Amino acid sequence: MRMWQIRGLPVRIKRIRLKNYRQFLSTEMTFAPSETSDLHIIIGRNGTGKTNLLNAINWCLYGDEPHLSQDLPSPCRPNLHAVNGLAAGDELEVCVDVWADADDGTEFTFLRQEYYRQSQEGGAPVRTGAKLKVGLRSAGGDSKYYFDAEGTTVVERFVPKGLRDFFFFDGERLDRYFKEATGQNVRHAVFQISRLDLVERVEENLDKLAIEMRRAAGQETPGAISAADDVERCKNGIRDLDSRIADCQKQIKLAREKFADYADKLKDKPDVKRLVEEREAHQREIEATRTLLSQRNVERHAVLVEGATLGLLKAALDKTRTIIQAKRKRGEIPPAISDHLLKDSVTNNRCTVCDRALDHGSAEHITDLMRVLAESSEVTTKLTALETPIALHLRRIADLPGRLLGLARELARLDGDVEKATKRIAEIDVTLGGYDDAKIVEWQMEYAKWDKEVTANTELLGGLKNQRVGLEADLEAARKRYERALDVASKVSVLRRQLKFCEGAESLAGEAKLRIMTENRLAMEAETQRLFMDFLWKKHTYQAVKIDADYNLDLIHTSGLSWLGITSAAERELLALSFTLALHHISKRDAPIMIDTPVARISDEHRDNFGKILSVVGTTRQTILLFTPSEFSSEIQESMRQGAASVAELTLQSSEEVTTLKEIS
Amino acid sequence: MPSQDRMNMDKSDRVLYDKLAEEPLLRGTTRKEQFLLAMATGFVHNRRIELGPKEGLFLLKDLHSDEEALLSAVALSLSEDASVVADRSVVLKTAEEFAHAGLQLLLSQIESTEFGTFDKHFEKDLLERLSQA
């Protein structure tokens, strides 16, 4: 039997049989098309096994289950009800069987089986073996079977593992696809459909061949050996840098995704870190201001008590000053002067104050003054002693209103500061009310961390790219040195020609790869745009879909502006669906499409539109949609149910171990 | 007779001084400061009452010269004879009698106001009195 060709041939799944696989004890689903549609709807509550249907197809074809929850421990693959019925030594078979038809009448059966045995000790059964069996029956009735690795080769021709995400996926992927690093995703997809893995292997082998030839030529012309080594070193260096650049780009992609995740989480959330810091600063300010207020109040009380004592005695102080002044006027009180100063002046015959020599009259006046002072009574002495403190007290009384007013103003200002800070704290409390402060702060720290990570890796990437440019220049120089060294040895001319051919072929393979990628990129761009514009319910909003040379996908608004970042979830998912279907078209793979929870992330108003589009898709290819009951709303039912070829419901039995399937239309 | 070494109060004033000290405005003030305020209050209301049984309130050595000047000014303002300043016993007795009366006046003022608001009234009265003087 010739190796069949599936590319370009419509293929559809006609039956899936699950035995002892997770919730499915023994379930068979058939997917017969109607005259107008090949749309199949399966409805099931959470936990009934919708996502495990997606896992079952993946497990059958590729041997893994990519849609298991990463947050929860995965229970064992064998059905629990079947496991519970096992006695020690009993064997159990888990299998998923997918039957498919190609348009030319070829039938495929993909069967993955796994065997388990219950141990004597009990617990989970132990896996004892596994196998993949792929059967192929031509329209003429010839049959052939392929097992394990050979079977995997057939699977790769059915839906290549690298492209399976475009055929069997969950609705979240549609929502997420263009939120993440679009350039990386789109480049990967275009690379996959371009089937360039073979070209890459040719390039690698041409390179190995060139190294061997350079070495052989170097044996004949020893001067060329070091130049050949340099060429190899530079090429290895460039390869190493390319690998580091790829790692760095992956890291940037991851960091951008994380950054976007946290930005999304923090969207519309208050800046808790700043607000908590501000609140703490205000609390500290209030505490410090209250301490100052308390100090100022103590000061004010002291001023008030002292001031009141003096103020209430003002009349007495005024009267005392008047009495003293009157006595002084009457000469009953000698002038206030130091007895020592007078004595020193007379003794030295020189004025102690102005340092002038005393004349006779002055000396006599001072002597008289000293006599009057000596003769003054105790009363006079007491009155004289009162003059200075009373003057000071009266000055304090005069200053008192000003001091009290100054303190009152300061106290009012401090009270105002406390009030303002208290009000701001209350505002912050209202802003933060209902939020988990610690969680948001944690998110903010993660957001800052990933932002830093993006910056650091972007800088690193720039450095690596610069190093690569330098190494390319070194490589060119080494190649020239090598050429010059070979010029002197005519006997290596054949080797040189072969080497030149080899290097030229390698370069052409690289260019061809680039050309194929570019052709497919442009074809993807055109087909995605055609499908998107065709499907879209708004006909005058967008003018184009673009995939630029760096594989960044964008949606261009009629205004000419880039619109992808602000488009609605429904439009974004529609764009991802259009991209997926374009990829099917360009890769010439007309295989079924299976989507888990296709409209879960689309708001009610757009669900109806999206449902209609999926119905249209169902008329052109086999489409299997897995809905939750709430997702399969009345609007969706109206737009899809009539056109669907089949509608079935998954129900989890009361034991919660077995799911059954019931056709409901 | 040994000279007086402490300022006296009426024995019954002990509790009144304790009560006065509870008023927030006077919290942390010394007995001497409380006495001077009481004396000033008695003086401004021209109320003096002779002390009954006496008890020491604070030591006179703690009285600074500027505070002693206040006592002398009170005594001098009541007498046309300046020689009163030389008679310390008269000066002290006058101060004690004004303080005895003033203490009661102060406490009745405090009691007539809401707790915690006396300082406001006190400041207002003081500033009014000074603006009129």
PDB file of C-alpha atoms in Angstrom, chain A residues 297 300-305 307-317 319-320 323-324 327 378-379 382-383 385-386 389-390 393 396-397 400-401 404-405 408, chain B residues 24-26 29 33 36-37 39-41 43-44 65-70 72-74 76-80 82-83 85-86 119-120 122-123 126-127 129-130 133:
ATOM      1  CA  ASN A 297      -0.304  73.330  75.293  1.00  0.00           C
ATOM      2  CA  ARG A 300       0.619  77.863  76.754  1.00  0.00           C
ATOM      3  CA  HIS A 301      -0.646  76.874  80.202  1.00  0.00           C
ATOM      4  CA  ALA A 302       2.639  77.954  81.792  1.00  0.00           C
ATOM      5  CA  VAL A 303       2.496  81.300  79.966  1.00  0.00           C
ATOM      6  CA  LEU A 304      -1.137  81.693  80.963  1.00  0.00           C
ATOM      7  CA  VAL A 305      -0.563  80.946  84.663  1.00  0.00           C
ATOM      8  CA  GLY A 307       0.861  85.840  82.715  1.00  0.00           C
ATOM      9  CA  ALA A 308      -2.350  85.738  84.759  1.00  0.00           C
ATOM     10  CA  THR A 309      -0.409  86.104  88.021  1.00  0.00           C
ATOM     11  CA  LEU A 310       1.363  89.144  86.622  1.00  0.00           C
ATOM     12  CA  GLY A 311      -1.639  90.529  84.749  1.00  0.00           C
ATOM     13  CA  LEU A 312      -3.940  90.365  87.770  1.00  0.00           C
ATOM     14  CA  LEU A 313      -1.271  92.225  89.760  1.00  0.00           C
ATOM     15  CA  LYS A 314      -0.727  94.892  87.086  1.00  0.00           C
ATOM     16  CA  ALA A 315      -2.446  97.572  89.178  1.00  0.00           C
ATOM     17  CA  ALA A 316      -0.147  96.765  92.141  1.00  0.00           C
ATOM     18  CA  LEU A 317       2.924  96.802  89.925  1.00  0.00           C
ATOM     19  CA  LYS A 319       1.302 101.684  91.688  1.00  0.00           C
ATOM     20  CA  THR A 320       4.633 100.448  93.064  1.00  0.00           C
ATOM     21  CA  ILE A 323       5.609 105.358  94.224  1.00  0.00           C
ATOM     22  CA  ILE A 324       9.248 104.612  93.478  1.00  0.00           C
ATOM     23  CA  LYS A 327      10.323 109.152  95.599  1.00  0.00           C
ATOM     24  CA  GLU A 378      16.596  99.964 104.444  1.00  0.00           C
ATOM     25  CA  VAL A 379      13.252 101.078 102.909  1.00  0.00           C
ATOM     26  CA  LYS A 382      14.203  97.640  99.261  1.00  0.00           C
ATOM     27  CA  LEU A 383      12.415 100.066  96.953  1.00  0.00           C
ATOM     28  CA  ALA A 385      15.716  96.539  94.575  1.00  0.00           C
ATOM     29  CA  LEU A 386      12.088  96.407  93.393  1.00  0.00           C
ATOM     30  CA  PRO A 389      11.896  93.162  88.611  1.00  0.00           C
ATOM     31  CA  ILE A 390       8.822  95.369  88.468  1.00  0.00           C
ATOM     32  CA  HIS A 393       7.121  92.141  85.077  1.00  0.00           C
ATOM     33  CA  ARG A 396       6.126  90.702  80.361  1.00  0.00           C
ATOM     34  CA  ILE A 397       2.522  91.836  80.886  1.00  0.00           C
ATOM     35  CA  LEU A 400       1.605  88.636  77.079  1.00  0.00           C
ATOM     36  CA  PRO A 401      -1.218  89.148  74.476  1.00  0.00           C
ATOM     37  CA  LEU A 404      -0.649  84.062  73.746  1.00  0.00           C
ATOM     38  CA  LEU A 405      -1.785  84.985  70.225  1.00  0.00           C
ATOM     39  CA  ALA A 408      -2.893  80.134  69.764  1.00  0.00           C
TER      40      ALA A 408
ATOM     41  CA  PRO B  24      -5.736  70.883  83.550  1.00  0.00           C
ATOM     42  CA  LEU B  25      -4.547  74.479  83.295  1.00  0.00           C
ATOM     43  CA  LEU B  26      -2.598  74.123  86.539  1.00  0.00           C
ATOM     44  CA  THR B  29       2.518  73.745  88.487  1.00  0.00           C
ATOM     45  CA  GLU B  33       2.973  79.120  91.445  1.00  0.00           C
ATOM     46  CA  LEU B  36       0.980  83.372  93.560  1.00  0.00           C
ATOM     47  CA  LEU B  37      -1.995  82.931  91.199  1.00  0.00           C
ATOM     48  CA  MET B  39      -2.839  85.757  95.707  1.00  0.00           C
ATOM     49  CA  ALA B  40      -3.235  87.694  92.426  1.00  0.00           C
ATOM     50  CA  THR B  41      -6.862  86.529  92.152  1.00  0.00           C
ATOM     51  CA  PHE B  43      -5.861  90.965  95.035  1.00  0.00           C
ATOM     52  CA  VAL B  44      -7.696  91.760  91.807  1.00  0.00           C
ATOM     53  CA  SER B  65      13.626  88.009  94.050  1.00  0.00           C
ATOM     54  CA  ASP B  66      11.271  88.815  91.137  1.00  0.00           C
ATOM     55  CA  GLU B  67       8.529  86.781  92.839  1.00  0.00           C
ATOM     56  CA  GLU B  68       9.228  88.502  96.157  1.00  0.00           C
ATOM     57  CA  ALA B  69       8.844  91.791  94.292  1.00  0.00           C
ATOM     58  CA  LEU B  70       5.245  90.783  93.491  1.00  0.00           C
ATOM     59  CA  SER B  72       6.069  93.661  98.025  1.00  0.00           C
ATOM     60  CA  ALA B  73       4.066  95.334  95.238  1.00  0.00           C
ATOM     61  CA  VAL B  74       0.819  93.941  96.703  1.00  0.00           C
ATOM     62  CA  LEU B  76       2.890  98.545  98.891  1.00  0.00           C
ATOM     63  CA  SER B  77      -0.208  99.118  96.752  1.00  0.00           C
ATOM     64  CA  LEU B  78      -2.398  98.842  99.870  1.00  0.00           C
ATOM     65  CA  SER B  79      -0.438 101.285 101.943  1.00  0.00           C
ATOM     66  CA  GLU B  80       0.585 104.881 101.352  1.00  0.00           C
ATOM     67  CA  ALA B  82       6.455 102.878 101.595  1.00  0.00           C
ATOM     68  CA  SER B  83       8.102 101.579 104.740  1.00  0.00           C
ATOM     69  CA  VAL B  85       8.241  96.954 102.120  1.00  0.00           C
ATOM     70  CA  ALA B  86      10.802  96.785 104.901  1.00  0.00           C
ATOM     71  CA  ASP B 119      -8.296  77.701  80.393  1.00  0.00           C
ATOM     72  CA  LYS B 120     -10.268  79.224  77.487  1.00  0.00           C
ATOM     73  CA  PHE B 122      -9.444  82.211  81.895  1.00  0.00           C
ATOM     74  CA  GLU B 123      -7.454  83.412  78.869  1.00  0.00           C
ATOM     75  CA  LEU B 126      -7.330  87.879  81.265  1.00  0.00           C
ATOM     76  CA  LEU B 127      -6.977  89.411  77.803  1.00  0.00           C
ATOM     77  CA  ARG B 129      -8.811  92.695  81.680  1.00  0.00           C
ATOM     78  CA  LEU B 130      -5.453  93.641  80.164  1.00  0.00           C
ATOM     79  CA  ALA B 133      -6.125  98.279  82.014  1.00  0.00           C
TER      80      ALA B 133
END
